[in-house]
Tab-separated table of C-alpha atoms and ligand atoms in Angstrom:
chain	number	residue	atom	x	y	z
A	1	MET	CA	17.074	27.101	8.014
A	2	SER	CA	14.327	29.768	7.547
A	3	GLY	CA	13.373	29.416	3.768
A	4	VAL	CA	10.257	27.633	2.465
A	5	VAL	CA	10.046	24.119	1.894
A	6	HIS	CA	8.445	23.358	-1.567
A	7	VAL	CA	6.967	19.574	-1.398
A	8	VAL	CA	6.117	18.428	-4.911
A	9	GLY	CA	3.482	15.621	-4.868
A	10	GLY	CA	0.594	15.240	-2.798
A	11	GLY	CA	0.760	11.559	-2.023
A	12	LEU	CA	1.557	10.096	1.426
A	13	ALA	CA	5.205	10.446	1.033
A	14	GLY	CA	4.764	13.952	0.104
A	15	LEU	CA	2.126	14.643	3.148
A	16	ALA	CA	4.290	12.939	5.802
A	17	ALA	CA	7.190	15.102	4.663
A	18	ALA	CA	5.017	18.367	5.066
A	19	LEU	CA	3.540	17.159	8.213
A	20	ALA	CA	7.340	16.551	9.572
A	21	LEU	CA	8.353	19.997	8.115
A	22	THR	CA	5.608	21.906	9.712
A	23	GLY	CA	5.689	20.154	12.795
A	24	ALA	CA	9.453	21.595	13.244
A	25	GLY	CA	8.202	24.970	12.352
A	26	ARG	CA	9.310	25.200	8.630
A	27	ALA	CA	6.936	27.018	6.090
A	28	VAL	CA	5.719	24.674	3.552
A	29	VAL	CA	4.097	24.681	0.176
A	30	LEU	CA	2.607	21.424	-1.343
A	31	TYR	CA	2.126	21.153	-5.274
A	32	GLU	CA	-0.048	18.497	-6.467
A	33	ALA	CA	-0.854	17.851	-9.802
A	34	GLY	CA	-4.074	16.241	-9.443
A	35	PRO	CA	-7.313	17.633	-8.365
A	36	ALA	CA	-6.894	16.112	-5.054
A	37	CYS	CA	-4.057	15.081	-2.877
A	38	GLY	CA	-3.531	11.167	-2.032
A	39	GLY	CA	-1.841	9.956	-5.241
A	40	ARG	CA	-2.073	6.236	-5.317
A	41	ALA	CA	-3.971	5.980	-1.965
A	42	ARG	CA	-7.331	8.146	-2.503
A	43	SER	CA	-11.082	7.919	-2.357
A	44	TYR	CA	-13.359	9.261	-4.995
A	45	ASP	CA	-17.223	9.600	-5.425
A	46	ASP	CA	-18.055	7.148	-8.315
A	47	ARG	CA	-20.932	8.066	-10.185
A	48	GLN	CA	-21.601	4.561	-12.013
A	49	LEU	CA	-21.862	3.030	-8.454
A	50	GLY	CA	-23.427	5.981	-6.776
A	51	CYS	CA	-20.971	5.845	-3.532
A	52	ARG	CA	-17.532	6.683	-2.452
A	53	LEU	CA	-14.850	4.271	-3.385
A	54	ASP	CA	-10.861	3.856	-2.723
A	55	ASN	CA	-8.940	3.587	-5.686
A	56	GLY	CA	-7.837	0.256	-4.441
A	57	ASN	CA	-8.131	-1.720	-0.824
A	58	HIS	CA	-5.113	-0.950	1.463
A	59	LEU	CA	-4.305	-3.092	4.307
A	60	LEU	CA	-2.229	-1.827	7.252
A	61	LEU	CA	-0.451	-3.755	9.809
A	62	SER	CA	-0.062	-2.776	13.375
A	63	ALA	CA	3.737	-3.096	12.842
A	64	ASN	CA	3.239	-0.030	10.660
A	65	ARG	CA	4.584	2.476	13.374
A	66	THR	CA	5.060	5.268	11.086
A	67	VAL	CA	1.633	5.264	9.341
A	68	PHE	CA	0.287	5.079	13.372
A	69	ASP	CA	2.564	8.099	14.206
A	70	TYR	CA	1.273	10.215	11.225
A	71	LEU	CA	-2.475	9.062	12.330
A	72	ASP	CA	-1.508	10.189	15.681
A	73	GLN	CA	-0.577	13.695	14.464
A	74	THR	CA	-3.336	14.259	12.414
A	75	GLY	CA	-6.148	12.823	14.962
A	76	ALA	CA	-7.139	10.011	12.498
A	77	ARG	CA	-6.349	6.759	14.092
A	78	ASP	CA	-9.915	5.970	15.232
A	79	THR	CA	-11.052	6.166	11.595
A	80	LEU	CA	-9.271	2.698	11.232
A	81	VAL	CA	-11.109	-0.447	11.723
A	82	GLY	CA	-10.179	-3.930	11.770
A	83	PRO	CA	-10.405	-7.376	14.025
A	84	GLY	CA	-8.328	-6.191	16.881
A	85	ALA	CA	-6.603	-9.374	16.764
A	86	PRO	CA	-3.894	-11.200	14.571
A	87	VAL	CA	-6.684	-12.991	12.657
A	88	PHE	CA	-6.741	-13.950	9.047
A	89	PRO	CA	-9.606	-15.682	7.156
A	90	PHE	CA	-8.515	-17.433	4.396
A	91	HIS	CA	-10.204	-19.762	1.645
A	92	ASP	CA	-8.754	-21.882	-0.992
A	93	LEU	CA	-11.085	-21.957	-4.144
A	94	SER	CA	-9.636	-25.183	-5.521
A	95	ALA	CA	-10.049	-27.043	-2.546
A	96	GLY	CA	-12.964	-25.674	-1.325
A	97	LEU	CA	-11.740	-25.225	2.217
A	98	GLY	CA	-11.976	-22.457	4.506
A	99	TRP	CA	-9.767	-21.599	7.476
A	100	THR	CA	-8.882	-18.613	9.941
A	101	LEU	CA	-5.071	-18.038	10.639
A	102	ARG	CA	-4.828	-16.901	14.342
A	103	LEU	CA	-1.325	-15.720	15.104
A	104	SER	CA	-0.206	-15.795	18.842
A	105	ARG	CA	0.327	-12.590	20.223
A	106	GLY	CA	3.608	-12.708	21.477
A	107	ARG	CA	6.830	-13.628	19.858
A	108	LEU	CA	6.807	-17.222	20.576
A	109	PRO	CA	4.885	-18.589	17.448
A	110	TRP	CA	2.487	-21.128	19.351
A	111	TRP	CA	0.132	-20.999	16.621
A	112	VAL	CA	2.462	-23.271	14.482
A	113	LEU	CA	1.687	-26.094	16.849
A	114	ASP	CA	-2.310	-25.716	16.956
A	115	ARG	CA	-4.107	-27.495	13.855
A	116	LYS	CA	-6.944	-25.304	14.606
A	117	ARG	CA	-5.051	-21.990	14.269
A	118	ARG	CA	-2.280	-22.958	11.564
A	119	VAL	CA	-2.486	-23.035	8.154
A	120	PRO	CA	-4.363	-26.488	7.091
A	121	GLY	CA	-1.837	-29.115	5.696
A	122	MET	CA	1.214	-27.369	6.318
A	123	ARG	CA	4.381	-29.193	7.593
A	124	LEU	CA	6.545	-27.775	10.513
A	125	SER	CA	9.580	-28.276	8.165
A	126	GLU	CA	8.391	-25.494	5.993
A	127	LEU	CA	8.989	-23.208	8.575
A	128	GLY	CA	12.752	-23.207	7.301
A	129	GLY	CA	11.660	-21.118	4.541
A	130	LEU	CA	10.473	-18.400	6.821
A	131	VAL	CA	14.060	-18.166	8.452
A	132	ARG	CA	15.644	-18.096	4.672
A	133	LEU	CA	13.456	-15.144	3.582
A	134	MET	CA	14.518	-13.174	6.704
A	135	ARG	CA	18.457	-13.949	6.109
A	136	ALA	CA	17.985	-13.653	2.290
A	137	GLY	CA	20.806	-11.936	0.472
A	138	PRO	CA	20.127	-8.860	-2.159
A	139	GLU	CA	20.055	-11.144	-5.004
A	140	THR	CA	17.580	-14.136	-3.928
A	141	THR	CA	14.078	-14.060	-4.645
A	142	VAL	CA	11.151	-15.625	-2.871
A	143	ALA	CA	10.606	-18.783	-4.751
A	144	GLN	CA	14.340	-19.651	-3.815
A	145	CYS	CA	13.400	-19.495	-0.134
A	146	LEU	CA	10.600	-21.313	0.006
A	147	ARG	CA	9.906	-25.139	-0.036
A	148	PRO	CA	6.537	-26.363	-1.935
A	149	GLY	CA	3.901	-26.738	0.469
A	150	ALA	CA	0.651	-25.845	2.137
A	151	LEU	CA	2.403	-23.003	4.314
A	152	ALA	CA	4.010	-21.757	0.982
A	153	ASP	CA	1.059	-21.931	-1.286
A	154	ARG	CA	-1.742	-20.783	1.535
A	155	LEU	CA	0.091	-18.091	3.177
A	156	MET	CA	3.537	-17.029	2.357
A	157	ILE	CA	3.036	-16.469	-1.551
A	158	PRO	CA	-0.148	-14.885	-0.997
A	159	LEU	CA	1.495	-12.502	1.625
A	160	ALA	CA	4.580	-12.145	-0.776
A	161	VAL	CA	2.732	-11.058	-3.661
A	162	SER	CA	0.326	-8.514	-1.902
A	163	ALA	CA	3.403	-7.213	-0.033
A	164	LEU	CA	5.737	-7.016	-2.913
A	165	ASN	CA	3.320	-6.686	-5.613
A	166	THR	CA	5.530	-8.953	-7.453
A	167	ARG	CA	5.171	-12.774	-8.383
A	168	PRO	CA	7.499	-15.018	-6.055
A	169	GLU	CA	9.992	-16.272	-8.870
A	170	SER	CA	10.624	-12.662	-9.387
A	171	GLY	CA	10.257	-11.005	-6.001
A	172	SER	CA	13.153	-9.846	-3.838
A	173	ALA	CA	13.597	-12.256	-0.866
A	174	ALA	CA	15.487	-9.374	0.856
A	175	LEU	CA	12.349	-7.145	0.712
A	176	MET	CA	9.691	-9.747	1.912
A	177	GLY	CA	12.497	-10.586	4.606
A	178	ARG	CA	12.373	-6.927	6.000
A	179	VAL	CA	8.608	-7.167	5.942
A	180	MET	CA	8.810	-10.446	7.969
A	181	ARG	CA	11.392	-9.284	10.417
A	182	GLU	CA	9.065	-6.194	11.156
A	183	SER	CA	5.841	-8.036	11.468
A	184	MET	CA	5.439	-11.740	11.973
A	185	ALA	CA	8.983	-11.944	13.750
A	186	LYS	CA	7.717	-9.754	16.183
A	187	GLY	CA	4.825	-11.830	16.937
A	188	GLY	CA	1.244	-11.386	16.131
A	189	ALA	CA	0.613	-7.936	18.018
A	190	ALA	CA	2.638	-6.667	15.133
A	191	CYS	CA	0.287	-8.149	12.841
A	192	ILE	CA	-3.055	-6.933	13.563
A	193	PRO	CA	-4.674	-5.769	10.251
A	194	TRP	CA	-6.351	-2.312	9.998
A	195	PHE	CA	-8.168	-0.682	7.129
A	196	PRO	CA	-9.925	2.627	6.839
A	197	ARG	CA	-13.574	2.450	8.204
A	198	ASP	CA	-14.789	5.187	5.633
A	199	GLY	CA	-12.053	5.628	2.857
A	200	LEU	CA	-8.413	6.354	2.333
A	201	SER	CA	-8.903	9.865	1.803
A	202	GLU	CA	-11.049	10.249	5.122
A	203	SER	CA	-8.205	8.499	7.184
A	204	LEU	CA	-4.938	9.535	5.692
A	205	VAL	CA	-5.408	12.529	3.390
A	206	ASP	CA	-8.196	14.822	4.406
A	207	PRO	CA	-6.965	15.021	8.130
A	208	ALA	CA	-3.410	15.570	7.270
A	209	LEU	CA	-4.471	18.252	4.953
A	210	SER	CA	-6.466	20.012	7.553
A	211	THR	CA	-3.646	19.604	9.793
A	212	LEU	CA	-1.206	21.000	7.460
A	213	ARG	CA	-3.562	23.967	6.693
A	214	ALA	CA	-3.881	24.721	10.767
A	215	ARG	CA	0.253	24.892	10.665
A	216	GLY	CA	-0.121	27.511	7.829
A	217	ALA	CA	1.029	25.173	4.968
A	218	GLU	CA	-0.400	26.358	1.590
A	219	ILE	CA	-2.007	23.380	-0.566
A	220	ARG	CA	-1.981	24.049	-4.254
A	221	THR	CA	-3.830	21.342	-5.844
A	222	GLY	CA	-4.192	21.327	-9.802
A	223	CYS	CA	-0.561	22.303	-9.819
A	224	ARG	CA	1.838	20.329	-11.968
A	225	VAL	CA	5.361	21.066	-11.658
A	226	ALA	CA	6.884	20.764	-14.900
A	227	GLY	CA	10.580	20.895	-14.119
A	228	LEU	CA	13.270	22.423	-11.918
A	229	GLU	CA	15.990	24.686	-13.057
A	230	MET	CA	19.765	25.296	-11.375
A	231	GLN	CA	21.244	28.489	-10.025
A	232	GLY	CA	24.780	28.137	-9.387
A	233	SER	CA	24.770	24.790	-7.045
A	234	ARG	CA	21.563	24.603	-6.140
A	235	VAL	CA	17.850	24.463	-7.205
A	236	GLY	CA	17.100	27.936	-7.980
A	237	ALA	CA	13.457	27.922	-9.933
A	238	MET	CA	10.394	25.838	-10.364
A	239	LEU	CA	8.272	25.630	-13.645
A	240	LEU	CA	4.670	26.061	-12.486
A	241	PRO	CA	1.513	26.130	-14.634
A	242	ASP	CA	1.211	29.954	-13.833
A	243	GLY	CA	4.983	30.656	-14.863
A	244	ARG	CA	8.457	30.244	-13.361
A	245	ARG	CA	8.792	30.190	-9.481
A	246	ALA	CA	12.146	31.850	-8.571
A	247	LEU	CA	13.099	30.252	-5.001
A	248	PRO	CA	15.277	32.437	-2.976
A	249	PRO	CA	18.489	31.114	-1.018
A	250	GLY	CA	17.208	29.176	1.801
A	251	ASP	CA	14.071	27.698	-0.056
A	252	GLN	CA	14.609	23.985	-0.289
A	253	VAL	CA	12.663	21.397	-2.490
A	254	VAL	CA	11.433	17.826	-1.775
A	255	LEU	CA	10.586	15.969	-4.789
A	256	ALA	CA	7.636	13.592	-3.642
A	257	LEU	CA	6.698	12.208	-7.194
A	258	PRO	CA	6.023	8.724	-8.632
A	259	ALA	CA	8.911	6.981	-10.141
A	260	HIS	CA	7.833	7.240	-13.644
A	261	SER	CA	7.572	10.940	-13.632
A	262	VAL	CA	10.294	12.263	-11.176
A	263	ARG	CA	13.238	11.889	-13.747
A	264	ASP	CA	11.121	14.106	-16.308
A	265	VAL	CA	10.595	16.951	-13.313
A	266	ALA	CA	14.502	16.532	-12.252
A	267	ALA	CA	15.962	16.374	-15.597
A	268	ALA	CA	17.357	19.538	-16.011
A	269	VAL	CA	18.844	19.339	-12.431
A	270	LEU	CA	19.844	15.672	-11.665
A	271	PRO	CA	20.070	14.306	-15.620
A	272	GLU	CA	21.884	11.469	-13.993
A	273	LEU	CA	19.022	10.291	-11.738
A	274	ARG	CA	18.199	6.443	-11.935
A	275	VAL	CA	14.956	5.157	-10.511
A	276	PRO	CA	13.209	1.947	-10.751
A	277	ASP	CA	11.825	1.490	-14.450
A	278	ALA	CA	9.524	-1.634	-14.168
A	279	PHE	CA	6.256	-1.629	-12.349
A	280	GLU	CA	3.350	-3.939	-11.779
A	281	SER	CA	-0.215	-3.316	-11.989
A	282	ILE	CA	-2.950	-3.907	-9.193
A	283	LEU	CA	-6.872	-4.586	-10.323
A	284	ASN	CA	-9.384	-3.894	-7.985
A	285	LEU	CA	-13.075	-4.783	-8.787
A	286	HIS	CA	-15.664	-3.360	-6.534
A	287	PHE	CA	-19.309	-4.850	-6.840
A	288	ARG	CA	-22.261	-3.091	-5.374
A	289	ALA	CA	-23.473	-5.484	-2.546
A	290	ASP	CA	-25.015	-4.644	0.689
A	291	LEU	CA	-23.548	-7.212	3.316
A	292	LEU	CA	-21.683	-5.256	5.932
A	293	GLY	CA	-23.042	-6.241	9.477
A	294	ARG	CA	-25.154	-8.816	8.076
A	295	LEU	CA	-22.429	-11.712	7.922
A	296	THR	CA	-21.570	-14.226	10.405
A	297	GLY	CA	-18.271	-16.031	11.897
A	298	ASP	CA	-14.510	-14.487	11.029
A	299	LEU	CA	-15.439	-12.456	7.814
A	300	ALA	CA	-17.982	-10.467	10.024
A	301	LEU	CA	-14.968	-9.978	12.720
A	302	ALA	CA	-12.330	-9.430	10.274
A	303	ARG	CA	-14.307	-7.839	7.232
A	304	PHE	CA	-11.624	-8.903	5.053
A	305	ALA	CA	-10.477	-12.486	3.894
A	306	GLY	CA	-7.455	-13.907	2.064
A	307	VAL	CA	-8.231	-16.173	-1.136
A	308	VAL	CA	-6.014	-18.841	-2.840
A	309	GLY	CA	-6.537	-21.049	-5.577
A	310	GLY	CA	-8.060	-18.537	-8.254
A	311	LEU	CA	-7.991	-14.955	-9.584
A	312	THR	CA	-9.103	-13.467	-6.253
A	313	GLU	CA	-6.456	-12.510	-3.613
A	314	TRP	CA	-8.120	-10.631	-1.029
A	315	VAL	CA	-11.867	-9.906	-0.389
A	316	PHE	CA	-12.672	-6.865	1.664
A	317	VAL	CA	-16.570	-5.933	2.996
A	318	LYS	CA	-17.434	-2.551	3.208
A	319	GLU	CA	-20.254	-0.023	3.216
A	320	GLY	CA	-22.623	-1.183	0.189
A	321	ILE	CA	-19.443	-2.900	-1.474
A	322	LEU	CA	-17.710	-6.232	-1.866
A	323	SER	CA	-14.322	-5.584	-3.042
A	324	VAL	CA	-11.639	-7.973	-4.374
A	325	THR	CA	-7.893	-7.205	-4.790
A	326	VAL	CA	-5.436	-8.811	-7.518
A	327	SER	CA	-1.958	-7.961	-7.181
A	328	ALA	CA	0.893	-8.399	-9.861
A	329	ALA	CA	-1.837	-8.156	-12.284
A	330	ASN	CA	0.326	-7.436	-15.407
A	331	HIS	CA	-0.221	-10.630	-16.752
A	332	LEU	CA	-4.188	-10.138	-16.771
A	333	ALA	CA	-3.772	-6.630	-18.710
A	334	GLU	CA	-5.420	-7.987	-22.115
A	335	ARG	CA	-8.500	-10.078	-20.225
A	336	PRO	CA	-11.396	-8.135	-21.104
A	337	GLN	CA	-12.824	-6.307	-17.714
A	338	GLU	CA	-16.352	-8.028	-18.421
A	339	GLN	CA	-14.860	-11.350	-18.371
A	340	LEU	CA	-12.695	-10.620	-15.445
A	341	ALA	CA	-15.737	-9.375	-13.244
A	342	ALA	CA	-17.807	-12.429	-13.971
A	343	ALA	CA	-14.947	-15.026	-13.059
A	344	ILE	CA	-13.958	-12.836	-9.854
A	345	TRP	CA	-17.730	-12.294	-8.793
A	346	ALA	CA	-18.355	-16.173	-9.089
A	347	GLU	CA	-15.209	-16.740	-6.811
A	348	LEU	CA	-16.269	-14.009	-4.501
A	349	ARG	CA	-19.855	-15.705	-3.866
A	350	ALA	CA	-18.023	-18.912	-3.282
A	351	VAL	CA	-15.723	-17.266	-0.192
A	352	VAL	CA	-18.516	-15.158	1.102
A	353	LEU	CA	-21.631	-17.265	0.754
A	354	PRO	CA	-20.648	-19.658	3.845
A	355	TYR	CA	-20.796	-16.670	6.219
A	356	VAL	CA	-23.944	-15.282	4.853
A	357	PRO	CA	-26.902	-16.287	7.067
A	358	PRO	CA	-30.111	-18.073	4.904
A	359	GLY	CA	-32.188	-14.812	5.130
A	360	GLU	CA	-29.672	-12.789	3.711
A	361	GLN	CA	-28.479	-14.855	0.530
A	362	ALA	CA	-30.311	-12.847	-1.755
A	363	ARG	CA	-27.946	-10.106	-1.180
A	364	LEU	CA	-25.297	-12.093	-3.026
A	365	PRO	CA	-27.305	-13.107	-6.056
A	366	GLU	CA	-25.560	-15.263	-8.946
A	367	ALA	CA	-26.289	-12.399	-11.648
A	368	MET	CA	-23.139	-10.031	-11.301
A	369	PRO	CA	-24.570	-6.683	-9.741
A	370	ALA	CA	-22.968	-3.249	-10.960
A	371	TYR	CA	-19.277	-3.252	-10.496
A	372	ARG	CA	-16.261	-0.974	-10.937
A	373	CYS	CA	-12.795	-2.140	-12.228
A	374	VAL	CA	-9.922	0.088	-11.151
A	375	ARG	CA	-6.814	-0.860	-12.688
A	376	GLU	CA	-3.666	0.943	-11.298
A	377	LYS	CA	-1.322	0.176	-14.275
A	378	ARG	CA	1.738	1.361	-12.423
A	379	ALA	CA	0.575	0.592	-8.868
A	380	THR	CA	4.303	0.062	-7.354
A	381	PHE	CA	7.393	-0.722	-9.178
A	382	ALA	CA	8.410	-4.349	-9.657
A	383	ALA	CA	9.921	-5.434	-6.331
A	384	THR	CA	12.768	-7.464	-7.945
A	385	PRO	CA	16.544	-7.843	-7.175
A	386	ALA	CA	17.228	-5.691	-10.128
A	387	GLN	CA	14.665	-2.776	-9.674
A	388	GLU	CA	15.936	-2.670	-5.755
A	389	ARG	CA	19.384	-1.721	-7.170
A	390	LEU	CA	17.685	1.245	-8.911
A	391	ARG	CA	16.236	2.732	-5.506
A	392	PRO	CA	18.230	6.108	-4.831
A	393	GLU	CA	18.994	7.559	-1.553
A	394	CYS	CA	16.835	10.599	-0.524
A	395	ARG	CA	19.713	13.210	-0.429
A	396	THR	CA	21.102	14.136	-3.804
A	397	ARG	CA	24.416	15.985	-4.876
A	398	ILE	CA	22.223	19.341	-4.738
A	399	ALA	CA	22.138	20.554	-1.155
A	400	ASN	CA	18.615	22.084	-1.324
A	401	LEU	CA	17.292	19.090	-3.249
A	402	VAL	CA	15.841	15.797	-1.709
A	403	LEU	CA	13.801	13.033	-2.892
A	404	ALA	CA	10.783	11.000	-1.294
A	405	GLY	CA	8.361	8.191	-2.589
A	406	ASP	CA	7.726	4.673	-1.876
A	407	TRP	CA	10.350	3.685	-4.645
A	408	THR	CA	13.165	5.422	-2.881
A	409	ALA	CA	15.714	3.535	-0.933
A	410	THR	CA	13.700	2.828	2.306
A	411	GLY	CA	14.633	-1.027	2.680
A	412	LEU	CA	10.616	-1.761	2.423
A	413	PRO	CA	8.517	-2.631	-0.669
A	414	ALA	CA	6.432	0.162	-2.123
A	415	THR	CA	3.788	0.025	0.777
A	416	ILE	CA	2.167	3.403	2.541
A	417	GLU	CA	4.638	2.543	5.495
A	418	GLY	CA	7.551	2.956	2.881
A	419	ALA	CA	6.407	6.043	1.677
A	420	MET	CA	6.080	7.618	4.711
A	421	ARG	CA	9.414	6.584	6.048
A	422	SER	CA	10.861	8.336	3.032
A	423	GLY	CA	8.770	11.348	3.611
A	424	LEU	CA	10.483	11.396	7.107
A	425	ALA	CA	13.870	11.067	5.630
A	426	ALA	CA	13.417	13.511	3.175
A	427	ALA	CA	12.217	16.170	5.902
A	428	ARG	CA	15.231	15.167	8.194
A	429	ALA	CA	17.589	15.374	4.988
A	430	LEU	CA	16.903	19.085	4.970
A	431	GLY	CA	17.689	20.206	8.458
A	432	PRO	CA	18.409	19.120	11.748
A	433	SER	CA	15.019	19.374	13.561
A	434	ALA	CA	12.474	18.287	10.932
A	435	GLY	CA	11.385	14.786	10.563
A	436	ARG	CA	12.649	13.455	13.848
A	437	PRO	CA	10.493	10.217	14.522
B	1	FAD	C1	-4.305	-0.415	-5.907
B	1	FAD	C2	-3.226	-0.451	-4.776
B	1	FAD	C3	-3.146	-0.821	-3.783
B	1	FAD	C4	-2.020	-0.699	-2.420
B	1	FAD	N1	-2.354	-1.413	-1.501
B	1	FAD	C5	-1.354	-1.128	-0.486
B	1	FAD	C6	-1.753	-1.802	0.596
B	1	FAD	O1	-2.376	-2.782	0.943
B	1	FAD	N2	-0.645	-1.559	1.939
B	1	FAD	C7	0.069	-0.493	1.814
B	1	FAD	O2	1.158	-0.299	2.551
B	1	FAD	N3	0.411	-0.212	0.385
B	1	FAD	C8	-0.383	-0.221	-0.554
B	1	FAD	N4	-0.198	0.389	-1.802
B	1	FAD	C9	1.027	1.242	-2.068
B	1	FAD	C10	0.894	2.441	-1.385
B	1	FAD	O3	-0.423	3.220	-1.997
B	1	FAD	C11	1.851	3.481	-1.786
B	1	FAD	O4	2.991	2.855	-1.790
B	1	FAD	C12	1.748	4.633	-1.623
B	1	FAD	O5	0.494	5.474	-1.894
B	1	FAD	C13	2.722	5.735	-2.450
B	1	FAD	O6	2.783	7.061	-1.948
B	1	FAD	P1	3.739	8.358	-2.567
B	1	FAD	O7	3.771	9.418	-1.969
B	1	FAD	O8	5.327	7.638	-2.514
B	1	FAD	O9	3.492	8.249	-4.072
B	1	FAD	P2	2.062	8.536	-4.836
B	1	FAD	O10	0.810	8.097	-4.118
B	1	FAD	O11	2.317	8.243	-6.433
B	1	FAD	O12	2.308	10.127	-4.820
B	1	FAD	C14	2.854	11.101	-6.102
B	1	FAD	C15	1.973	12.181	-5.999
B	1	FAD	O13	2.601	13.210	-7.001
B	1	FAD	C16	1.549	13.806	-7.773
B	1	FAD	N5	2.254	14.221	-9.099
B	1	FAD	C17	2.665	13.521	-10.128
B	1	FAD	N6	3.365	14.411	-10.826
B	1	FAD	C18	3.361	15.533	-10.440
B	1	FAD	C19	4.033	16.749	-10.687
B	1	FAD	N7	4.591	16.962	-12.069
B	1	FAD	N8	3.494	17.835	-9.957
B	1	FAD	C20	3.010	17.536	-8.906
B	1	FAD	N9	2.415	16.894	-8.538
B	1	FAD	C21	2.718	15.749	-9.049
B	1	FAD	C22	0.809	12.702	-8.081
B	1	FAD	O14	-0.630	13.012	-8.710
B	1	FAD	C23	0.519	12.086	-6.930
B	1	FAD	O15	-0.577	12.546	-5.849
B	1	FAD	C24	-1.219	-0.097	-2.773
B	1	FAD	C25	-1.096	0.941	-4.235
B	1	FAD	C26	-2.067	0.556	-4.925
B	1	FAD	C27	-2.252	1.402	-6.273
């Protein structure tokens, strides 16, 4: 193939596709509607807080091999930070109890036998739930696999809610099982947590754009593609803000759009396209608080903690910011921001205070500091068995058109790893040499 590949959508799926294609020598034009690339994983300058923020905290695991390959290509692997070990501090707000889960690095889960490393109060008989998750069929939910107990309440439900962004009563066990098979089942070495040191854009977007530009790709931000047109049996034109762009034979198109906009853009060429249509939101509250480098214990090491028994699910300690993530947050849509922020600040103090030396406690005052609330209304598709059935393959019936995005049939929930794999699959589907892992 010698034509240009038009990648529509500058999120991580589109960027991964563009990297794979340019890596295979293809000419690429990337079209992004927004002023900057990154989509649902982006950083921005927040005027209110006077600092750089991520739209939402993102956690990666060492098991995310596609993400690490991508970072190696763009030279950005060393922009991630983490504890360097499979260490997860947790806090149960209702019990007023903190602990640290320390997984064994190898495949044998010795940690379950050690009371100091495992989940407090868990029974070994609960481990059967993990096996059920990993073997679950397509119609089963996470809740149907887990037995009530501390392992479920203090580990598996929080992990499932954040991996699926869907409550366990409706979340797909098959999707969670796939996450487990690729991470926990491979041992702690596959579960080492990582997150961007400076920001999502600094790690995942800007270095990729520099690499793409160095390979000759054209990046068009602020360029919303309104639609596609057929010419015979192929996509023959794109509708751009500055007019219709005819595509010569040999040109190909990757639609790497969010699920909620792909049907509009593809309406004239793939009217039959069905995609996930139910979504879950994610709430992030970023508070101005300067505690990085001043904490003690496992929170100082990990820089994040899991939380159960309240609204807060994960706490992240960043430069000048304490930040909280709440997944599957549709049920909080009507709660006033100020009320949510006050409740979450009180929870956050309870989690973090035990790790703050007495001399630094003024940095975590009772009065709530300045904050920013970011609600991503359609953060991901709802990872239910019914939505899973709506995920299309990347190939379409049109030879020069493929799909990418975390909502395509990757076998994974909507994650960075899934988005990037979808980009590689799309690139591979266009030609023999592009997108090879
Ligand atoms: C708050 C939050 C927290 C998350 N936490 C995690 C986490 O901890 N770990 C993890 O792995 N994943 C996490 N995710 C999921 C992850 O961010 C997504 O799976 C991933 O970013 C999706 O990438 P994408 O390229 O498929 O889609 P998108 O990021 O949605 O990219 C699509 C792009 O297309 C552009 N676009 C839309 N319409 C047009 C048009 N007509 N023309 C041109 N461009 C257009 C959009 O502006 C966007 O840039 C989180 C998501 C959110 C929102």
